[in-house]
Short mmCIF file of C-alpha atoms in Angstrom, two decimals:
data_model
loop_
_atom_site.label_atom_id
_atom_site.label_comp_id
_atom_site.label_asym_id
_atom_site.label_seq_id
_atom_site.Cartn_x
_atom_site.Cartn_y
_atom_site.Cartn_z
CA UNK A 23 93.27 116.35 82.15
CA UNK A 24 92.62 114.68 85.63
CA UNK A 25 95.34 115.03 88.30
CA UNK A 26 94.42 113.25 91.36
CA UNK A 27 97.00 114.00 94.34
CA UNK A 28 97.45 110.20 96.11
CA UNK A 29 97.98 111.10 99.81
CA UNK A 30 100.36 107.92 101.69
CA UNK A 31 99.92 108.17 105.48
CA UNK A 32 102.16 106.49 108.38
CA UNK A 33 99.71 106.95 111.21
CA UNK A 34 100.23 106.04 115.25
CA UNK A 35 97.29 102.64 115.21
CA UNK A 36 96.50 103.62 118.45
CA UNK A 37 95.34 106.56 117.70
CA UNK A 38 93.05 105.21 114.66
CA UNK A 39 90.17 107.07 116.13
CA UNK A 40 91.77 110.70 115.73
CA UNK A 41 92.98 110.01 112.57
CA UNK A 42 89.10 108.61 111.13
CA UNK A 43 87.65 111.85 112.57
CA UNK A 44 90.36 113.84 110.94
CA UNK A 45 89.37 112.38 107.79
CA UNK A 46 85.38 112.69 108.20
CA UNK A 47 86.50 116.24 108.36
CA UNK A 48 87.97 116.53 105.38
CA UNK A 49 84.93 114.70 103.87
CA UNK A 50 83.27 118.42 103.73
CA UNK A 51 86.00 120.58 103.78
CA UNK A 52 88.04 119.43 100.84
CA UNK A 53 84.74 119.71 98.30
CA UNK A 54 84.16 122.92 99.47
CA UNK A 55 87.66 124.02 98.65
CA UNK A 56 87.20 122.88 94.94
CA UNK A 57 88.85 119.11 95.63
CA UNK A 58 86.68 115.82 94.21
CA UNK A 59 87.57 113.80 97.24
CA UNK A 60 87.50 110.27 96.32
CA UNK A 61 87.86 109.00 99.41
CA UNK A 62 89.67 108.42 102.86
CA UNK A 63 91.11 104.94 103.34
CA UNK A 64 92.21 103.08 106.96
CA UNK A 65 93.96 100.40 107.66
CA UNK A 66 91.36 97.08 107.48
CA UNK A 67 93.77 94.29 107.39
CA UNK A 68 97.26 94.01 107.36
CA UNK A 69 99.49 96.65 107.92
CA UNK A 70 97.93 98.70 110.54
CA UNK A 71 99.45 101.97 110.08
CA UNK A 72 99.19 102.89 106.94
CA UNK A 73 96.11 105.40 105.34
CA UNK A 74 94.92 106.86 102.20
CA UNK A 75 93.48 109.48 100.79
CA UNK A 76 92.73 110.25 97.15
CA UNK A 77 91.87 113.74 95.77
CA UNK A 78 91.47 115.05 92.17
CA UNK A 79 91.94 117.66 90.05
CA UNK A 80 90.82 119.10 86.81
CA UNK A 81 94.57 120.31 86.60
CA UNK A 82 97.84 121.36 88.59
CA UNK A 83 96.52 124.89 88.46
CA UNK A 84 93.08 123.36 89.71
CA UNK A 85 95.29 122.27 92.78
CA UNK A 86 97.00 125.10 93.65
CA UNK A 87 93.60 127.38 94.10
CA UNK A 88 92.51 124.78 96.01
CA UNK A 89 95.53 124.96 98.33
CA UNK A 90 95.31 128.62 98.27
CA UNK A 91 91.54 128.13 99.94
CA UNK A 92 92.24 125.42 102.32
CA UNK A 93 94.82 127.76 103.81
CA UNK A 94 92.15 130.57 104.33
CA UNK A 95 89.32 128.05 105.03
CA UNK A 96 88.81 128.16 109.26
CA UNK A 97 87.66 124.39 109.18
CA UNK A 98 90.63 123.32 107.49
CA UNK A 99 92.69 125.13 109.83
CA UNK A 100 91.46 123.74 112.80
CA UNK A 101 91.44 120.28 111.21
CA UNK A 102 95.38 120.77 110.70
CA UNK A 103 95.38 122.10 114.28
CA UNK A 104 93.95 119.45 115.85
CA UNK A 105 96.27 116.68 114.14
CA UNK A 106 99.55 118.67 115.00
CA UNK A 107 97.99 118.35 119.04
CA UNK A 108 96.94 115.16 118.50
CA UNK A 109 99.77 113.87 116.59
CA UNK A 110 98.54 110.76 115.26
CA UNK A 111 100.32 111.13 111.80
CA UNK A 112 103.77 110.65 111.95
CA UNK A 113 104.65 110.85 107.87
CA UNK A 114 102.74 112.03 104.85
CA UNK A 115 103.95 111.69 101.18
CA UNK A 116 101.49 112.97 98.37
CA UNK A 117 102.24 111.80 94.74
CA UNK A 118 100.42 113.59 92.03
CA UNK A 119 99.20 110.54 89.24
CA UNK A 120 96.92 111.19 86.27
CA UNK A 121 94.51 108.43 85.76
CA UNK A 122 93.99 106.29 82.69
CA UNK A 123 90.73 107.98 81.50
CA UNK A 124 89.01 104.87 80.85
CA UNK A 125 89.96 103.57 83.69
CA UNK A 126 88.73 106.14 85.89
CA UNK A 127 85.96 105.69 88.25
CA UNK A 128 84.67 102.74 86.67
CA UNK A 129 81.28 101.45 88.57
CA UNK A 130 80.16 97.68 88.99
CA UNK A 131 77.96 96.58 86.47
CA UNK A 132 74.30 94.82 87.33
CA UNK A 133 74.53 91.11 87.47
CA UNK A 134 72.53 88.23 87.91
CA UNK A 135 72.55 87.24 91.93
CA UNK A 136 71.12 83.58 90.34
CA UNK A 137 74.80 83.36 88.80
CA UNK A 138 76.59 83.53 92.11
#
């Protein structure tokens, strides 16, 4: 069963920059810890201080090795580091969801451009 741990972040807009390098980080570190990162999300339009990020999991246990290496993984350290000196995220809730299998990861189809 998927898990996929849906990360909610109140972030300081001004500092939009720190937080998108923060999360270009993570875009290595977090597969190399054992996490299927589906992606880092910023604010586009509308609220401007809210981010995303979307990880999954073969299972809870899956998770929790994962945390065990991101703690002992020196990129991910200095990634946590250099938001806590930066301070650019001021909140972070994670909620752990389990997808609708057939739901999940669903690509567009090919279509007919003359349609359009």
């Amino acid at each position: 069963m998927t898990v996929s741990c849906f990360i909610e972040y109140k972030i300081n807009p001004f500092k939009l920059a720190q937080f998108t390098r923060y999360a270009n980080h993570w875009g290595q570190i977090i597969p190399r810890c054992g996490g299927e990162l589906v992606g880092y999300f910023l604010p586009h339009e509308g609220t401007n201080f809210q981010a995303f990020g979307i990880i999954s999991f073969d299972s809870l246990a899956s998770y929790e090795a994962y945390r065990i290496r991101l703690k002992q993984d020196a990129q991910a350290i200095e990634n946590f580091e250099f938001a806590n000196e930066e301070q650019f995220i001021l909140q972070e809730t994670r909620r752990f969801l389990t997808p609708v299998e057939a739901t999940y990861w669903c690509k567009a189809k090919a279509f007919n451009k003359a349609l359009i």
